[in-house]
Coordinates of N, CA, C and O in Angstrom, one line a residue:
M1 N -20.2 3.3 28.5 CA -20.0 4.6 27.9 C -20.4 4.3 26.4 O -19.8 3.6 25.9
K2 N -21.4 5.1 26.1 CA -22.0 5.2 24.9 C -21.1 5.9 23.8 O -21.0 7.3 24.2
I3 N -20.7 5.6 22.6 CA -19.9 6.4 21.6 C -21.0 7.0 20.7 O -21.8 6.2 20.1
K4 N -21.0 8.4 20.4 CA -21.8 8.9 19.6 C -21.4 8.9 18.2 O -20.0 9.1 18.1
T5 N -22.1 8.4 17.2 CA -21.7 8.3 16.1 C -22.6 9.2 15.1 O -23.7 9.4 15.6
H6 N -21.9 9.9 14.0 CA -22.6 11.0 13.3 C -22.9 10.4 11.9 O -22.0 9.6 11.5
L7 N -23.7 11.1 11.3 CA -23.9 10.6 9.9 C -22.7 11.0 9.0 O -22.5 10.4 8.0
W8 N -22.1 12.2 9.4 CA -21.0 12.6 8.7 C -19.7 11.7 8.7 O -19.0 11.3 7.7
D9 N -19.6 11.0 10.0 CA -18.5 9.9 9.9 C -18.6 8.8 8.8 O -17.7 8.6 8.2
G10 N -19.9 8.3 8.8 CA -20.0 7.1 7.7 C -19.8 7.7 6.3 O -19.4 7.1 5.6
L11 N -20.5 8.9 6.1 CA -20.4 9.4 4.8 C -18.9 9.8 4.5 O -18.5 9.5 3.3
I12 N -18.1 10.3 5.3 CA -16.7 10.5 5.0 C -15.8 9.3 4.8 O -15.1 9.0 3.8
L13 N -16.3 8.3 5.8 CA -15.6 6.8 5.4 C -15.8 6.3 4.2 O -15.1 5.7 3.3
F14 N -17.1 6.4 3.7 CA -17.7 5.9 2.4 C -17.0 6.7 1.3 O -16.6 5.8 0.3
L15 N -16.9 7.9 1.4 CA -16.3 8.7 0.3 C -14.7 8.3 0.0 O -14.2 8.2 -0.9
V16 N -14.1 8.3 1.3 CA -12.5 7.9 1.1 C -12.4 6.5 0.5 O -11.7 6.1 -0.2
A17 N -13.3 5.4 1.2 CA -13.2 4.3 0.6 C -13.7 4.0 -1.0 O -12.9 3.3 -1.7
A18 N -14.5 5.0 -1.4 CA -14.8 4.9 -3.0 C -13.8 5.5 -3.7 O -13.3 5.1 -4.7
F19 N -13.2 6.7 -2.9 CA -12.0 7.1 -3.7 C -10.8 6.4 -3.7 O -10.1 6.3 -5.0
L20 N -10.6 5.4 -3.0 CA -9.5 4.5 -3.0 C -9.8 3.1 -3.9 O -8.9 2.7 -4.6
V21 N -11.0 2.6 -3.6 CA -11.3 1.5 -4.4 C -11.8 1.7 -5.8 O -11.5 0.7 -6.6
L22 N -12.6 2.5 -6.1 CA -13.2 2.8 -7.3 C -12.3 2.7 -8.6 O -12.4 2.0 -9.5
P23 N -11.0 3.5 -8.4 CA -10.1 3.3 -9.6 C -9.6 1.9 -9.7 O -9.4 1.3 -11.0
L24 N -9.4 1.1 -8.7 CA -8.9 -0.1 -8.8 C -9.8 -0.9 -9.6 O -9.6 -2.0 -10.2
A25 N -11.2 -1.0 -8.9 CA -12.2 -1.8 -9.5 C -12.3 -1.5 -11.0 O -12.7 -2.3 -11.9
L26 N -12.5 -0.3 -11.4 CA -12.7 0.1 -12.8 C -11.5 -0.2 -13.7 O -11.8 -0.7 -14.6
T27 N -10.3 -0.1 -13.1 CA -9.3 -0.5 -13.9 C -9.2 -2.1 -14.2 O -9.0 -2.5 -15.3
F28 N -9.6 -2.9 -13.2 CA -9.8 -4.3 -13.3 C -10.9 -4.6 -14.3 O -10.9 -5.4 -15.3
F29 N -12.1 -3.7 -14.2 CA -13.2 -4.0 -15.1 C -12.9 -3.7 -16.5 O -13.3 -4.4 -17.5
Y30 N -12.0 -2.8 -16.9 CA -11.6 -2.2 -18.0 C -10.7 -3.4 -18.6 O -10.7 -3.5 -19.8
S31 N -9.9 -3.8 -17.9 CA -8.8 -5.0 -18.4 C -9.4 -6.3 -18.8 O -8.8 -7.1 -19.3
V32 N -10.7 -6.6 -18.3 CA -11.2 -7.8 -18.8 C -12.2 -7.7 -20.0 O -12.8 -8.8 -20.3
F33 N -12.3 -6.7 -20.6 CA -13.1 -6.5 -21.7 C -12.2 -6.2 -22.9 O -11.3 -5.4 -22.7
T34 N -12.8 -6.5 -24.2 CA -11.9 -6.1 -25.3 C -12.5 -4.8 -26.0 O -11.7 -4.1 -26.7
E35 N -13.8 -4.7 -25.9 CA -14.3 -3.4 -26.7 C -15.1 -2.7 -25.9 O -15.9 -3.1 -25.2
W36 N -15.1 -1.3 -26.1 CA -15.7 -0.4 -25.2 C -16.5 0.6 -26.3 O -16.1 1.7 -26.5
M37 N -17.6 0.2 -27.0 CA -18.1 1.1 -28.2 C -19.2 1.7 -27.5 O -19.5 2.9 -27.9
D38 N -19.9 1.2 -26.6 CA -21.1 1.7 -25.8 C -21.0 1.9 -24.4 O -19.7 2.0 -23.8
I39 N -21.9 2.0 -23.8 CA -21.9 2.3 -22.3 C -21.3 1.1 -21.7 O -20.4 1.1 -20.7
L40 N -22.1 -0.1 -22.1 CA -21.5 -1.4 -21.5 C -20.4 -2.0 -22.4 O -20.6 -2.0 -23.8
P41 N -19.3 -2.6 -21.9 CA -18.3 -3.2 -22.7 C -18.9 -4.6 -23.5 O -19.9 -5.2 -22.9
T42 N -18.2 -5.0 -24.4 CA -18.3 -6.4 -24.8 C -17.0 -7.1 -25.1 O -15.9 -6.5 -24.8
G43 N -17.1 -8.4 -25.1 CA -15.8 -9.1 -25.4 C -15.1 -9.5 -24.1 O -14.0 -9.2 -24.1
F44 N -15.9 -10.2 -23.1 CA -15.2 -10.5 -22.0 C -14.0 -11.5 -22.2 O -14.4 -12.6 -22.9
T45 N -13.0 -11.4 -21.7 CA -11.7 -12.4 -21.9 C -10.8 -12.2 -20.6 O -10.7 -11.1 -20.2
L46 N -10.3 -13.3 -20.4 CA -8.9 -13.3 -19.3 C -7.8 -13.5 -19.9 O -6.8 -13.9 -19.4
N47 N -7.8 -13.5 -21.5 CA -6.4 -13.7 -22.1 C -5.4 -12.7 -21.7 O -4.1 -13.3 -21.8
F48 N -5.7 -11.5 -21.4 CA -4.9 -10.5 -21.0 C -3.9 -11.1 -19.6 O -2.7 -10.9 -19.7
Y49 N -4.7 -11.5 -18.7 CA -4.1 -12.0 -17.6 C -3.4 -13.4 -17.7 O -2.3 -13.6 -17.1
A50 N -3.8 -14.2 -18.5 CA -3.3 -15.5 -18.9 C -1.9 -15.2 -19.5 O -0.9 -15.8 -19.3
G51 N -1.9 -14.2 -20.5 CA -0.5 -13.7 -21.1 C 0.6 -13.1 -20.2 O 1.5 -13.6 -20.1
I52 N -0.2 -12.4 -19.4 CA 1.0 -11.7 -18.4 C 1.4 -12.6 -17.2 O 2.6 -12.6 -17.0
F53 N 0.6 -13.5 -16.8 CA 1.0 -14.4 -15.8 C 1.9 -15.6 -16.5 O 2.7 -16.4 -15.6
S54 N 1.9 -15.8 -17.6 CA 2.7 -16.9 -18.3 C 4.0 -16.2 -18.7 O 5.0 -17.3 -19.3
D55 N 4.3 -15.0 -18.6 CA 5.6 -14.4 -19.1 C 6.7 -14.6 -17.7 O 6.3 -14.1 -16.9
G56 N 7.7 -14.9 -18.1 CA 8.6 -15.2 -17.2 C 9.2 -14.0 -16.5 O 9.5 -13.9 -15.2
A57 N 9.3 -13.0 -17.5 CA 9.8 -11.6 -17.0 C 8.9 -10.9 -15.9 O 9.6 -10.5 -15.0
F58 N 7.6 -11.0 -16.2 CA 6.7 -10.6 -15.2 C 6.6 -11.2 -13.9 O 6.7 -10.6 -12.7
I59 N 6.8 -12.6 -14.0 CA 6.8 -13.4 -12.7 C 8.2 -13.0 -11.9 O 8.2 -12.9 -10.6
N60 N 9.2 -12.8 -12.7 CA 10.5 -12.7 -12.1 C 10.5 -11.3 -11.3 O 10.9 -11.0 -10.2
S61 N 9.8 -10.3 -12.1 CA 9.9 -9.0 -11.6 C 8.8 -8.9 -10.3 O 9.0 -8.1 -9.4
L62 N 7.7 -9.7 -10.4 CA 6.7 -9.7 -9.3 C 7.4 -10.4 -8.1 O 7.2 -9.8 -6.9
L63 N 8.2 -11.4 -8.1 CA 8.9 -12.1 -7.0 C 9.9 -11.1 -6.3 O 10.1 -11.0 -5.1
R64 N 10.8 -10.2 -7.4 CA 11.5 -9.5 -6.9 C 11.1 -8.2 -6.2 O 11.4 -7.9 -4.9
S65 N 9.7 -7.7 -6.6 CA 9.0 -6.6 -5.7 C 8.4 -7.2 -4.5 O 8.7 -6.4 -3.5
I66 N 8.1 -8.4 -4.4 CA 7.7 -8.9 -3.2 C 8.8 -9.1 -2.2 O 8.7 -8.7 -1.1
V67 N 10.1 -9.8 -2.6 CA 11.0 -9.9 -1.7 C 11.7 -8.6 -1.4 O 11.9 -8.3 -0.1
I68 N 11.8 -7.6 -2.3 CA 12.4 -6.1 -1.7 C 11.4 -5.5 -1.0 O 11.9 -4.6 -0.1
S69 N 10.1 -5.7 -0.9 CA 9.4 -5.1 0.0 C 9.0 -5.6 1.2 O 8.8 -5.2 2.3
I70 N 8.9 -7.0 1.2 CA 8.5 -7.6 2.6 C 9.7 -8.0 3.5 O 9.6 -7.7 4.6
V71 N 10.7 -8.6 2.8 CA 11.9 -8.9 3.7 C 12.3 -7.7 4.6 O 12.7 -7.7 5.9
P72 N 12.6 -6.3 4.0 CA 12.9 -5.2 4.9 C 12.0 -5.0 6.1 O 12.3 -4.6 7.2
V73 N 10.7 -5.2 5.6 CA 9.7 -4.8 6.7 C 9.6 -5.8 7.8 O 9.5 -5.3 8.9
V74 N 9.9 -7.1 7.6 CA 9.9 -8.0 8.5 C 11.2 -7.9 9.4 O 11.0 -7.9 10.7
I75 N 12.2 -7.7 8.9 CA 13.6 -7.5 9.6 C 13.4 -6.2 10.6 O 13.8 -6.1 11.5
C76 N 12.9 -5.2 9.8 CA 12.8 -3.9 10.7 C 11.9 -4.2 11.9 O 12.2 -3.7 13.0
T77 N 10.7 -4.9 11.6 CA 9.7 -4.9 12.6 C 10.5 -5.7 13.8 O 10.2 -5.5 15.2
I78 N 11.1 -6.8 13.5 CA 11.9 -7.5 14.7 C 12.9 -6.8 15.3 O 13.0 -6.7 16.5
A79 N 13.8 -6.1 14.4 CA 14.8 -5.3 15.2 C 14.2 -4.2 15.8 O 14.7 -4.0 17.1
I80 N 13.2 -3.5 15.5 CA 12.7 -2.4 16.3 C 12.1 -3.0 17.6 O 12.3 -2.2 18.7
L81 N 11.2 -4.0 17.6 CA 10.9 -4.7 18.7 C 11.8 -5.0 19.7 O 11.8 -4.8 21.0
L82 N 12.9 -5.7 19.2 CA 14.0 -6.0 20.1 C 14.7 -4.8 20.8 O 15.0 -4.7 22.0
V83 N 15.0 -3.6 20.0 CA 15.4 -2.3 20.5 C 14.4 -1.6 21.5 O 14.8 -1.3 22.6
L84 N 13.4 -1.8 21.2 CA 12.4 -1.0 22.2 C 12.3 -1.8 23.4 O 12.1 -1.3 24.5
Y85 N 12.2 -3.2 23.3 CA 12.1 -4.0 24.6 C 13.4 -3.7 25.4 O 13.3 -3.6 26.6
V86 N 14.6 -3.7 25.0 CA 15.8 -3.4 25.8 C 15.9 -2.0 26.2 O 16.1 -1.7 27.5
I87 N 15.3 -1.0 25.5 CA 15.5 0.5 26.0 C 14.2 0.5 27.1 O 14.6 1.1 27.9
T88 N 13.1 -0.1 26.8 CA 12.0 0.1 27.9 C 12.6 -0.6 29.3 O 12.2 0.0 30.4
L89 N 13.3 -1.7 29.1 CA 13.7 -2.4 30.4 C 14.9 -1.6 31.1 O 15.0 -1.4 32.4
Y90 N 15.9 -1.1 30.3 CA 17.0 -0.7 30.9 C 17.5 0.9 30.9 O 18.2 1.3 31.6
V91 N 16.9 1.4 29.9 CA 17.1 3.0 29.7 C 15.7 3.7 29.4 O 15.4 4.0 28.2
P92 N 14.9 3.6 30.3 CA 13.6 4.3 30.0 C 13.7 5.7 29.8 O 12.7 6.2 29.1
K93 N 14.7 6.5 30.0 CA 14.6 8.2 29.8 C 14.7 8.1 28.3 O 14.2 9.0 27.7
L94 N 15.4 7.3 27.6 CA 15.6 7.4 26.2 C 14.4 6.7 25.2 O 14.6 6.8 23.9
E95 N 13.3 6.3 25.8 CA 12.5 5.4 25.3 C 11.7 6.5 24.0 O 11.7 6.1 22.8
K96 N 11.3 7.7 24.3 CA 10.5 8.4 23.3 C 11.5 8.9 22.1 O 11.0 9.0 21.0
Y97 N 12.9 9.1 22.5 CA 13.8 9.4 21.4 C 14.1 8.1 20.6 O 14.3 8.3 19.3
I98 N 14.1 7.1 21.3 CA 14.4 5.9 20.4 C 13.2 5.6 19.4 O 13.3 5.0 18.5
E99 N 12.1 5.6 20.0 CA 10.8 5.4 19.2 C 10.8 6.1 17.9 O 10.4 5.9 16.9
I100 N 11.2 7.6 18.1 CA 11.1 8.5 16.7 C 12.3 8.1 15.9 O 12.0 7.8 14.8
L101 N 13.4 7.6 16.4 CA 14.4 7.0 15.3 C 14.1 5.7 14.9 O 14.7 5.5 13.7
C102 N 13.5 4.9 15.5 CA 13.1 3.6 15.1 C 11.9 3.8 14.0 O 11.8 2.9 13.1
N103 N 11.0 5.0 13.8 CA 10.1 5.2 13.0 C 10.8 5.8 11.7 O 10.1 5.7 10.6
I104 N 11.9 6.1 11.7 CA 12.6 6.7 10.4 C 12.5 5.6 9.3 O 12.3 6.1 8.2
P105 N 13.0 4.5 9.5 CA 13.1 3.5 8.3 C 11.7 3.4 7.7 O 11.6 3.1 6.4
Y106 N 10.6 3.4 8.6 CA 9.2 3.2 7.9 C 8.9 4.6 7.1 O 8.3 4.6 6.1
A107 N 9.5 5.8 7.4 CA 9.1 6.9 6.8 C 9.9 7.1 5.5 O 9.3 7.6 4.4
I108 N 11.2 6.6 5.5 CA 11.9 6.8 4.2 C 11.9 5.3 3.3 O 12.6 5.5 2.2
Q109 N 11.3 4.5 3.8 CA 11.4 3.2 3.2 C 10.8 3.2 1.7 O 11.3 2.9 0.8
G110 N 9.8 4.0 1.6 CA 9.0 4.2 0.3 C 10.0 4.9 -0.9 O 10.0 4.4 -1.8
V111 N 10.7 5.7 -0.2 CA 11.6 6.7 -1.2 C 12.7 5.9 -1.6 O 13.2 5.7 -2.9
I112 N 13.4 5.0 -0.7 CA 14.5 4.1 -1.0 C 13.9 3.1 -2.0 O 14.8 2.8 -3.0
L113 N 12.9 2.4 -1.7 CA 12.4 1.4 -2.4 C 12.1 1.8 -3.9 O 12.4 1.0 -4.9
A114 N 11.5 2.8 -4.0 CA 11.2 3.5 -5.4 C 12.4 3.7 -6.3 O 12.4 3.2 -7.4
A115 N 13.3 4.3 -5.7 CA 14.6 4.7 -6.5 C 15.4 3.3 -6.6 O 15.8 3.2 -7.9
G116 N 15.4 2.5 -5.8 CA 16.1 1.2 -6.1 C 15.3 0.4 -7.1 O 16.0 -0.3 -7.7
I117 N 14.1 0.3 -6.9 CA 13.4 -0.7 -7.9 C 13.5 -0.2 -9.3 O 13.5 -0.8 -10.3
I118 N 13.2 1.3 -9.5 CA 13.6 1.7 -10.8 C 14.9 1.4 -11.3 O 15.2 1.1 -12.5
S119 N 15.9 1.5 -10.5 CA 17.2 1.2 -11.0 C 17.6 -0.3 -11.2 O 18.2 -0.7 -12.0
L120 N 16.8 -1.1 -10.3 CA 16.9 -2.7 -10.4 C 16.2 -3.0 -11.7 O 16.9 -3.7 -12.5
Y121 N 15.2 -2.4 -12.0 CA 14.3 -2.9 -13.2 C 14.7 -2.2 -14.5 O 14.5 -2.6 -15.6
S122 N 15.6 -1.2 -14.5 CA 16.1 -0.6 -15.6 C 17.1 -1.5 -16.4 O 17.5 -1.3 -17.6
G123 N 17.8 -2.4 -15.8 CA 18.8 -3.2 -16.2 C 20.2 -2.8 -16.2 O 21.1 -3.4 -16.7
K124 N 20.5 -1.3 -15.8 CA 21.7 -0.8 -15.8 C 22.3 -1.1 -14.4 O 21.7 -0.8 -13.5
P125 N 23.5 -1.6 -14.5 CA 24.2 -1.8 -13.2 C 24.4 -0.5 -12.5 O 24.8 0.6 -13.1
G126 N 24.2 -0.4 -11.2 CA 24.3 0.7 -10.5 C 24.4 0.4 -9.0 O 24.1 -0.7 -8.6
F127 N 24.6 1.5 -8.1 CA 24.7 1.3 -6.8 C 23.4 0.7 -6.1 O 23.5 -0.1 -5.2
L128 N 22.3 1.2 -6.5 CA 21.1 1.1 -6.0 C 20.4 -0.2 -6.6 O 19.4 -0.8 -6.2
S129 N 21.0 -0.9 -7.6 CA 20.4 -2.1 -8.4 C 20.7 -3.4 -7.6 O 20.2 -4.4 -7.9
C130 N 21.6 -3.4 -6.5 CA 21.6 -4.6 -5.9 C 20.5 -4.8 -4.6 O 20.6 -3.8 -4.0
W131 N 20.0 -5.9 -4.7 CA 18.8 -5.9 -3.8 C 19.4 -5.9 -2.4 O 18.6 -5.6 -1.3
W132 N 20.6 -6.4 -2.1 CA 21.2 -6.3 -0.6 C 21.5 -5.0 -0.2 O 21.4 -4.8 1.0
V133 N 21.7 -4.0 -1.2 CA 22.0 -2.8 -0.8 C 20.6 -2.1 -0.3 O 20.7 -1.2 0.4
L134 N 19.7 -2.3 -1.2 CA 18.3 -1.9 -0.9 C 17.9 -2.4 0.5 O 17.5 -1.5 1.4
T135 N 18.0 -3.5 0.9 CA 17.8 -4.1 2.2 C 18.5 -3.5 3.4 O 18.0 -3.1 4.2
A136 N 19.9 -3.2 3.1 CA 20.9 -2.7 4.1 C 20.4 -1.3 4.3 O 20.8 -0.7 5.4
S137 N 20.1 -0.6 3.3 CA 19.9 0.9 3.4 C 18.9 1.2 4.3 O 18.6 2.4 4.8
L138 N 17.8 0.3 4.5 CA 16.7 0.6 5.2 C 17.1 0.6 6.6 O 16.4 1.3 7.6
F139 N 18.2 0.0 7.1 CA 18.6 -0.2 8.6 C 19.4 0.9 9.1 O 19.8 0.8 10.1
C140 N 20.1 1.7 8.2 CA 21.1 2.6 8.6 C 20.7 3.5 9.7 O 21.3 3.6 10.7
P141 N 19.4 4.1 9.6 CA 19.1 5.0 10.6 C 18.9 4.3 11.9 O 19.2 4.7 13.0
M142 N 18.3 3.0 11.8 CA 18.1 2.2 13.0 C 19.2 1.8 13.7 O 19.3 1.8 14.9
Y143 N 20.2 1.2 12.9 CA 21.6 0.7 13.5 C 22.3 1.8 14.0 O 23.2 1.5 15.1
S144 N 22.2 3.1 13.6 CA 23.1 4.1 14.2 C 22.7 4.4 15.5 O 23.4 5.0 16.4
V145 N 21.4 4.2 16.0 CA 21.0 4.3 17.3 C 21.4 3.3 18.4 O 21.9 3.5 19.5
V146 N 21.4 2.1 17.9 CA 21.8 1.1 18.8 C 23.2 0.9 19.0 O 24.2 1.2 18.9

């Protein structure tokens, strides 16, 4: 079977990729130069990156962000796979409902993480500023199913 490709498909893909990548590339390009007096910048330096990566507070916040975002995703993935496996084998009638409920943590994860990270990095003690509360809150909809 031959798949038809159109010129518009490639053009749309290129435009979306440019829309997503271009701001990141230009931000990086802007960050490694010191002066922008003309069209082309002058004063290439990596001192800004050396300064930020030598700051202990930045390293701690980077590591917290990684832990707060990766650990729940890994735990959710493992738990969802196990739940779906059991439901598929023993209660196939509930499979589509369980799939919908198991996708809820992925849908609300960004909202919970954003609110929790803002509270965590503000330095003020609060309910959402504990990393374990953030991790546990992602699993409430899923464990209410099981």
